[in-house]
């Protein structure tokens, strides 16, 4: 496949089903350029592309498992060679253990952080060098990050909202320390609550705020990164209990992915229902 370096391109992670699928559908309708549906399972991904085709939506497919470095690097090389850059990246892929899961907390913490935080960050670290001026990045976090933040001990809350002084290395260390402590049942001693998913999504929200801060110093102009919550959505993740349809869940991620040139707000924010939400520590 060859295109000129002028074709714009969008990538959505974890988009063979659920909210990611609806984000791809929306981009196919609204984004001027090629849209990549990606999935860790090739067959599921190709099936989703076929389903979209029946609705008149022409997405392209590329395999991507956000926890597998070789697949991330393959996607990166492909984008570099075919498009010479990247214009929209929606980091949607994520996992959550069911509430009824009997898996030990130690396992839940390790696996959930590995996918939601480390996987998302690995994709960003690989693909950010490809972002062109005016690119838009959306990290699908969750309201669970806000709830979990409020449940952290105050000292930890203060560190997690002090974006000017928190480096990405600091954040990686905080998340690793959470997992290591969880393996010993000691995460509470470090100030973390009993929510593996919540902790992983704190990581996603804080990662986003750090990324935007750092991109403000980049020579490439007008790159906008936001985190968002899609709302409570009827998907496999929620065992279909959510009240929003996948298209309603895709609304805020799509809004953020399609922000017009020179957007100054939202920029480096946590956004829910198209509105900027708070990311702050409790007062005392
Ligand atoms: P689903 O479980 O329906 O879909 C999750 C998608 O992520 C699937 O395509 C899944 O692939 C993919 N995925 C999981 N792990 C990986 C991986 N290692 N590499 C690549 N893809 C992967 O979930 P939702 O659509 O509900 O969730 C989408 C995002 O929205 C998630 O980040 C979630 O945390 C977030 N969110 C969802 C809410 C909701 O109410 N549904 C609320 C708040 C946030 P596969 O089919 O192979 O498993």
mmCIF file of C-alpha atoms and ligand atoms in Angstrom:
data_model
loop_
_atom_site.group_PDB
_atom_site.id
_atom_site.type_symbol
_atom_site.label_atom_id
_atom_site.label_comp_id
_atom_site.label_asym_id
_atom_site.label_seq_id
_atom_site.Cartn_x
_atom_site.Cartn_y
_atom_site.Cartn_z
ATOM 1 C CA UNK A 1 0.000 0.000 0.000
ATOM 2 C CA UNK A 2 1.367 3.404 -0.835
ATOM 3 C CA UNK A 3 -0.044 6.862 -0.249
ATOM 4 C CA UNK A 4 1.417 10.286 -0.550
ATOM 5 C CA UNK A 5 2.755 11.775 2.664
ATOM 6 C CA UNK A 6 -0.143 14.245 2.467
ATOM 7 C CA UNK A 7 -2.906 11.782 3.385
ATOM 8 C CA UNK A 8 -4.054 12.344 6.943
ATOM 9 C CA UNK A 9 -4.333 9.281 9.136
ATOM 10 C CA UNK A 10 -6.088 8.309 12.375
ATOM 11 C CA UNK A 11 -5.476 5.265 14.600
ATOM 12 C CA UNK A 12 -7.823 3.887 17.272
ATOM 13 C CA UNK A 13 -6.533 1.197 19.643
ATOM 14 C CA UNK A 14 -8.728 -1.688 20.791
ATOM 15 C CA UNK A 15 -11.406 -0.929 18.240
ATOM 16 C CA UNK A 16 -12.749 -4.323 17.167
ATOM 17 C CA UNK A 17 -15.698 -3.790 19.538
ATOM 18 C CA UNK A 18 -17.251 -1.492 22.096
ATOM 19 C CA UNK A 19 -16.499 2.214 22.317
ATOM 20 C CA UNK A 20 -13.414 1.932 20.087
ATOM 21 C CA UNK A 21 -15.521 0.462 17.292
ATOM 22 C CA UNK A 22 -17.941 3.387 17.539
ATOM 23 C CA UNK A 23 -15.023 5.845 17.546
ATOM 24 C CA UNK A 24 -13.793 4.312 14.281
ATOM 25 C CA UNK A 25 -17.304 4.543 12.848
ATOM 26 C CA UNK A 26 -17.504 8.220 13.812
ATOM 27 C CA UNK A 27 -14.065 8.998 12.387
ATOM 28 C CA UNK A 28 -14.953 7.264 9.123
ATOM 29 C CA UNK A 29 -17.863 9.703 8.826
ATOM 30 C CA UNK A 30 -16.142 12.864 10.047
ATOM 31 C CA UNK A 31 -12.355 12.644 9.650
ATOM 32 C CA UNK A 32 -10.759 13.733 6.368
ATOM 33 C CA UNK A 33 -8.276 10.927 5.887
ATOM 34 C CA UNK A 34 -7.623 7.225 6.421
ATOM 35 C CA UNK A 35 -8.911 5.614 9.629
ATOM 36 C CA UNK A 36 -7.274 2.546 11.146
ATOM 37 C CA UNK A 37 -9.264 0.115 13.232
ATOM 38 C CA UNK A 38 -6.691 -1.843 15.255
ATOM 39 C CA UNK A 39 -7.105 -4.990 17.322
ATOM 40 C CA UNK A 40 -4.878 -7.483 19.069
ATOM 41 C CA UNK A 41 -6.803 -10.321 17.404
ATOM 42 C CA UNK A 42 -6.522 -10.061 13.619
ATOM 43 C CA UNK A 43 -9.685 -12.074 12.875
ATOM 44 C CA UNK A 44 -11.816 -9.972 15.209
ATOM 45 C CA UNK A 45 -10.343 -6.820 13.701
ATOM 46 C CA UNK A 46 -11.006 -7.859 10.107
ATOM 47 C CA UNK A 47 -14.545 -8.926 11.009
ATOM 48 C CA UNK A 48 -15.179 -5.486 12.524
ATOM 49 C CA UNK A 49 -13.846 -3.801 9.382
ATOM 50 C CA UNK A 50 -16.232 -5.954 7.310
ATOM 51 C CA UNK A 51 -19.171 -5.023 9.552
ATOM 52 C CA UNK A 52 -18.381 -1.333 9.146
ATOM 53 C CA UNK A 53 -18.136 -1.738 5.397
ATOM 54 C CA UNK A 54 -21.751 -2.960 5.342
ATOM 55 C CA UNK A 55 -22.719 0.428 6.805
ATOM 56 C CA UNK A 56 -20.691 2.260 4.179
ATOM 57 C CA UNK A 57 -17.782 3.020 6.519
ATOM 58 C CA UNK A 58 -14.392 2.219 5.018
ATOM 59 C CA UNK A 59 -11.911 1.672 7.810
ATOM 60 C CA UNK A 60 -8.506 0.074 7.281
ATOM 61 C CA UNK A 61 -7.028 -2.545 9.575
ATOM 62 C CA UNK A 62 -3.708 -2.950 11.359
ATOM 63 C CA UNK A 63 -2.939 -5.443 14.098
ATOM 64 C CA UNK A 64 -1.887 -3.960 17.458
ATOM 65 C CA UNK A 65 -1.572 -5.405 20.938
ATOM 66 C CA UNK A 66 -0.675 -2.499 23.182
ATOM 67 C CA UNK A 67 1.203 -4.812 25.568
ATOM 68 C CA UNK A 68 3.416 -6.236 22.800
ATOM 69 C CA UNK A 69 6.346 -4.060 21.782
ATOM 70 C CA UNK A 70 6.895 -5.848 18.466
ATOM 71 C CA UNK A 71 3.338 -5.083 17.309
ATOM 72 C CA UNK A 72 3.666 -1.439 18.370
ATOM 73 C CA UNK A 73 6.908 -1.135 16.421
ATOM 74 C CA UNK A 74 5.369 -2.751 13.341
ATOM 75 C CA UNK A 75 2.530 -0.248 13.389
ATOM 76 C CA UNK A 76 4.996 2.593 13.853
ATOM 77 C CA UNK A 77 7.100 1.515 10.846
ATOM 78 C CA UNK A 78 3.985 1.038 8.758
ATOM 79 C CA UNK A 79 2.695 4.533 9.558
ATOM 80 C CA UNK A 80 6.099 6.081 8.986
ATOM 81 C CA UNK A 81 6.581 4.384 5.622
ATOM 82 C CA UNK A 82 3.020 4.769 4.350
ATOM 83 C CA UNK A 83 1.967 8.152 5.710
ATOM 84 C CA UNK A 84 5.129 9.773 7.029
ATOM 85 C CA UNK A 85 3.266 10.781 10.181
ATOM 86 C CA UNK A 86 0.139 10.512 12.314
ATOM 87 C CA UNK A 87 -2.708 12.993 12.774
ATOM 88 C CA UNK A 88 -5.117 11.387 15.277
ATOM 89 C CA UNK A 89 -4.358 8.799 17.939
ATOM 90 C CA UNK A 90 -7.148 7.499 20.158
ATOM 91 C CA UNK A 91 -5.818 5.302 22.964
ATOM 92 C CA UNK A 92 -9.001 3.417 23.719
ATOM 93 C CA UNK A 93 -7.814 -0.157 24.419
ATOM 94 C CA UNK A 94 -8.311 -1.155 28.026
ATOM 95 C CA UNK A 95 -9.316 -3.923 30.366
ATOM 96 C CA UNK A 96 -11.185 -4.242 33.641
ATOM 97 C CA UNK A 97 -11.644 -7.294 35.824
ATOM 98 C CA UNK A 98 -15.276 -7.964 36.639
ATOM 99 C CA UNK A 99 -16.381 -7.061 40.143
ATOM 100 C CA UNK A 100 -17.163 -10.720 40.724
ATOM 101 C CA UNK A 101 -13.659 -11.791 39.647
ATOM 102 C CA UNK A 102 -11.944 -14.085 42.106
ATOM 103 C CA UNK A 103 -8.484 -13.251 40.741
ATOM 104 C CA UNK A 104 -6.263 -12.035 43.569
ATOM 105 C CA UNK A 105 -5.804 -8.276 43.873
ATOM 106 C CA UNK A 106 -2.069 -8.696 43.216
ATOM 107 C CA UNK A 107 -2.821 -10.184 39.798
ATOM 108 C CA UNK A 108 -5.529 -7.641 39.015
ATOM 109 C CA UNK A 109 -3.154 -4.779 39.846
ATOM 110 C CA UNK A 110 -0.312 -6.139 37.723
ATOM 111 C CA UNK A 111 -2.368 -7.079 34.663
ATOM 112 C CA UNK A 112 -4.589 -3.995 34.699
ATOM 113 C CA UNK A 113 -1.711 -1.532 35.083
ATOM 114 C CA UNK A 114 0.289 -3.449 32.472
ATOM 115 C CA UNK A 115 -2.446 -2.917 29.868
ATOM 116 C CA UNK A 116 -4.143 0.336 30.770
ATOM 117 C CA UNK A 117 -1.107 2.319 31.899
ATOM 118 C CA UNK A 118 2.082 0.691 30.585
ATOM 119 C CA UNK A 119 0.485 -0.381 27.289
ATOM 120 C CA UNK A 120 -1.028 3.024 26.588
ATOM 121 C CA UNK A 121 2.230 4.756 27.494
ATOM 122 C CA UNK A 122 4.244 2.399 25.279
ATOM 123 C CA UNK A 123 1.996 3.231 22.305
ATOM 124 C CA UNK A 124 2.426 6.951 23.007
ATOM 125 C CA UNK A 125 6.189 6.703 23.384
ATOM 126 C CA UNK A 126 6.434 4.912 20.034
ATOM 127 C CA UNK A 127 3.953 6.998 18.060
ATOM 128 C CA UNK A 128 4.368 10.526 19.463
ATOM 129 C CA UNK A 129 7.484 11.130 17.323
ATOM 130 C CA UNK A 130 5.210 10.629 14.277
ATOM 131 C CA UNK A 131 2.610 13.194 15.358
ATOM 132 C CA UNK A 132 2.320 16.043 12.891
ATOM 133 C CA UNK A 133 1.500 19.658 13.776
ATOM 134 C CA UNK A 134 -2.253 19.963 14.616
ATOM 135 C CA UNK A 135 -2.379 16.294 15.703
ATOM 136 C CA UNK A 136 -4.964 15.276 18.285
ATOM 137 C CA UNK A 137 -4.440 12.573 20.901
ATOM 138 C CA UNK A 138 -7.240 11.184 23.068
ATOM 139 C CA UNK A 139 -6.466 8.915 26.006
ATOM 140 C CA UNK A 140 -9.625 7.115 27.089
ATOM 141 C CA UNK A 141 -9.428 7.163 30.867
ATOM 142 C CA UNK A 142 -12.408 6.930 33.195
ATOM 143 C CA UNK A 143 -14.356 8.641 35.931
ATOM 144 C CA UNK A 144 -12.861 5.811 37.982
ATOM 145 C CA UNK A 145 -9.626 7.827 37.935
ATOM 146 C CA UNK A 146 -11.355 10.714 39.704
ATOM 147 C CA UNK A 147 -13.001 8.444 42.274
ATOM 148 C CA UNK A 148 -9.735 6.614 42.931
ATOM 149 C CA UNK A 149 -7.811 9.879 43.265
ATOM 150 C CA UNK A 150 -10.199 10.994 46.019
ATOM 151 C CA UNK A 151 -9.565 7.704 47.822
ATOM 152 C CA UNK A 152 -5.772 8.047 47.764
ATOM 153 C CA UNK A 153 -4.097 9.321 50.910
ATOM 154 C CA UNK A 154 -3.766 13.087 50.824
ATOM 155 C CA UNK A 155 0.022 13.145 50.293
ATOM 156 C CA UNK A 156 -0.331 10.881 47.262
ATOM 157 C CA UNK A 157 -3.258 12.933 45.929
ATOM 158 C CA UNK A 158 -1.111 16.049 46.136
ATOM 159 C CA UNK A 159 1.707 14.392 44.172
ATOM 160 C CA UNK A 160 -0.712 13.139 41.514
ATOM 161 C CA UNK A 161 -2.153 16.587 40.824
ATOM 162 C CA UNK A 162 1.145 18.477 40.967
ATOM 163 C CA UNK A 163 1.693 18.235 37.217
ATOM 164 C CA UNK A 164 4.335 20.998 36.988
ATOM 165 C CA UNK A 165 6.621 19.001 39.268
ATOM 166 C CA UNK A 166 5.787 15.412 38.269
ATOM 167 C CA UNK A 167 7.929 13.848 35.538
ATOM 168 C CA UNK A 168 6.843 10.869 33.445
ATOM 169 C CA UNK A 169 9.594 8.888 35.170
ATOM 170 C CA UNK A 170 8.095 9.845 38.553
ATOM 171 C CA UNK A 171 4.688 8.642 37.356
ATOM 172 C CA UNK A 172 6.122 5.341 36.058
ATOM 173 C CA UNK A 173 7.768 4.814 39.429
ATOM 174 C CA UNK A 174 4.532 5.578 41.295
ATOM 175 C CA UNK A 175 2.635 3.043 39.174
ATOM 176 C CA UNK A 176 5.355 0.410 39.537
ATOM 177 C CA UNK A 177 5.445 0.962 43.287
ATOM 178 C CA UNK A 178 1.655 0.491 43.385
ATOM 179 C CA UNK A 179 1.941 -2.865 41.585
ATOM 180 C CA UNK A 180 4.906 -4.041 43.661
ATOM 181 C CA UNK A 181 3.122 -3.096 46.894
ATOM 182 C CA UNK A 182 -0.135 -4.702 45.714
ATOM 183 C CA UNK A 183 1.738 -7.969 45.241
ATOM 184 C CA UNK A 184 2.527 -7.841 48.963
ATOM 185 C CA UNK A 185 -0.886 -6.531 49.964
ATOM 186 C CA UNK A 186 0.816 -3.287 51.053
ATOM 187 C CA UNK A 187 -0.491 -0.764 48.504
ATOM 188 C CA UNK A 188 -2.599 0.874 51.218
ATOM 189 C CA UNK A 189 0.621 1.759 53.055
ATOM 190 C CA UNK A 190 1.669 3.813 50.023
ATOM 191 C CA UNK A 191 -1.679 5.597 50.029
ATOM 192 C CA UNK A 192 -3.411 3.720 47.193
ATOM 193 C CA UNK A 193 -7.031 2.527 47.366
ATOM 194 C CA UNK A 194 -8.219 -1.034 46.633
ATOM 195 C CA UNK A 195 -8.981 -0.412 42.971
ATOM 196 C CA UNK A 196 -6.629 -1.798 40.348
ATOM 197 C CA UNK A 197 -8.706 -0.291 37.541
ATOM 198 C CA UNK A 198 -8.965 3.060 39.334
ATOM 199 C CA UNK A 199 -5.200 3.179 39.921
ATOM 200 C CA UNK A 200 -4.475 2.271 36.295
ATOM 201 C CA UNK A 201 -6.778 5.035 35.065
ATOM 202 C CA UNK A 202 -5.200 7.554 37.472
ATOM 203 C CA UNK A 203 -2.055 6.644 35.561
ATOM 204 C CA UNK A 204 -3.775 7.344 32.225
ATOM 205 C CA UNK A 205 -5.174 10.715 33.307
ATOM 206 C CA UNK A 206 -1.921 11.929 34.872
ATOM 207 C CA UNK A 207 0.083 10.634 31.890
ATOM 208 C CA UNK A 208 -2.076 12.814 29.634
ATOM 209 C CA UNK A 209 -1.536 15.978 31.649
ATOM 210 C CA UNK A 210 2.245 15.403 31.651
ATOM 211 C CA UNK A 211 2.245 14.703 27.899
ATOM 212 C CA UNK A 212 0.498 17.987 27.089
ATOM 213 C CA UNK A 213 2.800 19.921 29.393
ATOM 214 C CA UNK A 214 5.830 18.460 27.603
ATOM 215 C CA UNK A 215 4.362 18.941 24.116
ATOM 216 C CA UNK A 216 3.929 22.661 24.769
ATOM 217 C CA UNK A 217 7.733 22.847 24.510
ATOM 218 C CA UNK A 218 7.768 20.859 21.238
ATOM 219 C CA UNK A 219 8.671 22.535 17.958
ATOM 220 C CA UNK A 220 5.622 20.912 16.330
ATOM 221 C CA UNK A 221 2.770 23.355 16.830
ATOM 222 C CA UNK A 222 -0.779 22.776 17.993
ATOM 223 C CA UNK A 223 -0.608 19.173 19.198
ATOM 224 C CA UNK A 224 -3.472 18.661 21.643
ATOM 225 C CA UNK A 225 -3.699 15.770 24.111
ATOM 226 C CA UNK A 226 -6.705 15.171 26.344
ATOM 227 C CA UNK A 227 -7.952 12.397 28.609
ATOM 228 C CA UNK A 228 -11.631 11.581 28.791
ATOM 229 C CA UNK A 229 -14.337 9.470 30.312
ATOM 230 C CA UNK A 230 -16.816 8.060 27.786
ATOM 231 C CA UNK A 231 -19.522 7.708 30.462
ATOM 232 C CA UNK A 232 -21.102 4.459 31.616
ATOM 233 C CA UNK A 233 -21.494 2.524 28.356
ATOM 234 C CA UNK A 234 -23.261 -0.673 27.344
ATOM 235 C CA UNK A 235 -20.244 -2.844 26.367
ATOM 236 C CA UNK A 236 -18.701 -6.182 27.274
ATOM 237 C CA UNK A 237 -16.581 -4.360 29.850
ATOM 238 C CA UNK A 238 -19.646 -3.282 31.828
ATOM 239 C CA UNK A 239 -21.452 -6.591 31.196
ATOM 240 C CA UNK A 240 -23.858 -4.439 29.185
ATOM 241 C CA UNK A 241 -25.098 -2.570 32.257
ATOM 242 C CA UNK A 242 -24.054 0.889 31.067
ATOM 243 C CA UNK A 243 -26.864 3.238 30.048
ATOM 244 C CA UNK A 244 -25.078 4.856 27.092
ATOM 245 C CA UNK A 245 -24.890 3.264 23.640
ATOM 246 C CA UNK A 246 -21.418 2.830 22.162
ATOM 247 C CA UNK A 247 -22.074 5.788 19.860
ATOM 248 C CA UNK A 248 -23.003 7.963 22.830
ATOM 249 C CA UNK A 249 -19.845 6.736 24.579
ATOM 250 C CA UNK A 250 -17.817 7.661 21.504
ATOM 251 C CA UNK A 251 -19.158 11.225 21.466
ATOM 252 C CA UNK A 252 -16.593 12.835 23.775
ATOM 253 C CA UNK A 253 -13.585 10.909 22.383
ATOM 254 C CA UNK A 254 -14.677 11.921 18.853
ATOM 255 C CA UNK A 255 -15.168 15.539 19.880
ATOM 256 C CA UNK A 256 -11.617 15.562 21.264
ATOM 257 C CA UNK A 257 -10.148 13.725 18.260
ATOM 258 C CA UNK A 258 -11.691 16.287 15.907
ATOM 259 C CA UNK A 259 -10.910 19.507 17.798
ATOM 260 C CA UNK A 260 -10.278 22.243 15.208
ATOM 261 C CA UNK A 261 -6.868 23.799 14.514
ATOM 262 C CA UNK A 262 -5.446 26.092 17.198
ATOM 263 C CA UNK A 263 -7.690 24.804 19.954
ATOM 264 C CA UNK A 264 -6.649 26.239 23.302
ATOM 265 C CA UNK A 265 -9.289 24.482 25.407
ATOM 266 C CA UNK A 266 -9.740 21.646 26.163
ATOM 267 C CA UNK A 267 -5.997 21.056 25.959
ATOM 268 C CA UNK A 268 -4.241 18.877 28.501
ATOM 269 C CA UNK A 269 -7.499 18.278 30.360
ATOM 270 C CA UNK A 270 -9.686 15.514 31.683
ATOM 271 C CA UNK A 271 -12.976 15.773 29.782
ATOM 272 C CA UNK A 272 -16.346 14.166 30.355
ATOM 273 C CA UNK A 273 -19.550 14.833 28.382
ATOM 274 C CA UNK A 274 -17.502 17.375 26.377
ATOM 275 C CA UNK A 275 -16.820 19.375 29.554
ATOM 276 C CA UNK A 276 -13.543 19.811 31.396
ATOM 277 C CA UNK A 277 -13.655 17.986 34.711
ATOM 278 C CA UNK A 278 -11.627 18.686 37.837
ATOM 279 C CA UNK A 279 -8.308 17.000 38.559
ATOM 280 C CA UNK A 280 -7.513 18.180 42.054
ATOM 281 C CA UNK A 281 -6.639 16.954 45.515
ATOM 282 C CA UNK A 282 -9.020 17.208 48.435
ATOM 283 C CA UNK A 283 -8.579 20.419 50.433
ATOM 284 C CA UNK A 284 -7.403 18.676 53.588
HETATM 285 P P1 LIG B 1 -14.617 -3.455 25.708
HETATM 286 O O1 LIG B 1 -14.182 -4.500 26.670
HETATM 287 O O2 LIG B 1 -15.917 -3.569 25.020
HETATM 288 O O3 LIG B 1 -13.493 -3.248 24.588
HETATM 289 C C1 LIG B 1 -12.153 -3.114 24.948
HETATM 290 C C2 LIG B 1 -11.307 -3.145 23.699
HETATM 291 O O4 LIG B 1 -9.923 -3.057 24.092
HETATM 292 C C3 LIG B 1 -11.452 -4.482 22.936
HETATM 293 O O5 LIG B 1 -11.353 -4.225 21.565
HETATM 294 C C4 LIG B 1 -10.249 -5.267 23.429
HETATM 295 O O6 LIG B 1 -9.833 -6.288 22.544
HETATM 296 C C5 LIG B 1 -9.242 -4.139 23.496
HETATM 297 N N1 LIG B 1 -8.034 -4.518 24.223
HETATM 298 C C6 LIG B 1 -7.906 -4.994 25.478
HETATM 299 N N2 LIG B 1 -6.622 -5.256 25.750
HETATM 300 C C7 LIG B 1 -5.919 -4.932 24.625
HETATM 301 C C8 LIG B 1 -4.562 -4.982 24.260
HETATM 302 N N3 LIG B 1 -3.624 -5.463 25.101
HETATM 303 N N4 LIG B 1 -4.190 -4.559 23.042
HETATM 304 C C9 LIG B 1 -5.110 -4.093 22.171
HETATM 305 N N5 LIG B 1 -6.419 -4.048 22.433
HETATM 306 C C10 LIG B 1 -6.808 -4.466 23.652
HETATM 307 O O7 LIG B 1 -14.519 -2.093 26.546
HETATM 308 P P2 LIG B 1 -15.165 -0.647 26.317
HETATM 309 O O8 LIG B 1 -15.432 -0.408 24.901
HETATM 310 O O9 LIG B 1 -16.229 -0.475 27.320
HETATM 311 O O10 LIG B 1 -13.932 0.271 26.807
HETATM 312 C C11 LIG B 1 -13.158 1.067 25.944
HETATM 313 C C12 LIG B 1 -12.350 2.025 26.812
HETATM 314 O O11 LIG B 1 -13.239 2.866 27.557
HETATM 315 C C13 LIG B 1 -11.484 1.326 27.854
HETATM 316 O O12 LIG B 1 -10.244 2.016 27.962
HETATM 317 C C14 LIG B 1 -12.278 1.471 29.134
HETATM 318 O O13 LIG B 1 -11.470 1.411 30.283
HETATM 319 C C15 LIG B 1 -12.905 2.831 28.933
HETATM 320 N N6 LIG B 1 -14.105 3.088 29.731
HETATM 321 C C16 LIG B 1 -15.236 2.351 29.512
HETATM 322 C C17 LIG B 1 -16.379 2.625 30.251
HETATM 323 C C18 LIG B 1 -17.671 1.895 30.021
HETATM 324 O O14 LIG B 1 -18.662 2.219 30.707
HETATM 325 N N7 LIG B 1 -17.728 0.945 29.103
HETATM 326 C C19 LIG B 1 -16.384 3.675 31.304
HETATM 327 C C20 LIG B 1 -15.141 4.361 31.436
HETATM 328 C C21 LIG B 1 -14.053 4.077 30.669
HETATM 329 P P3 LIG B 1 -10.369 -7.818 22.676
HETATM 330 O O15 LIG B 1 -11.701 -7.874 21.977
HETATM 331 O O16 LIG B 1 -9.297 -8.596 21.988
HETATM 332 O O17 LIG B 1 -10.479 -8.127 24.140
#
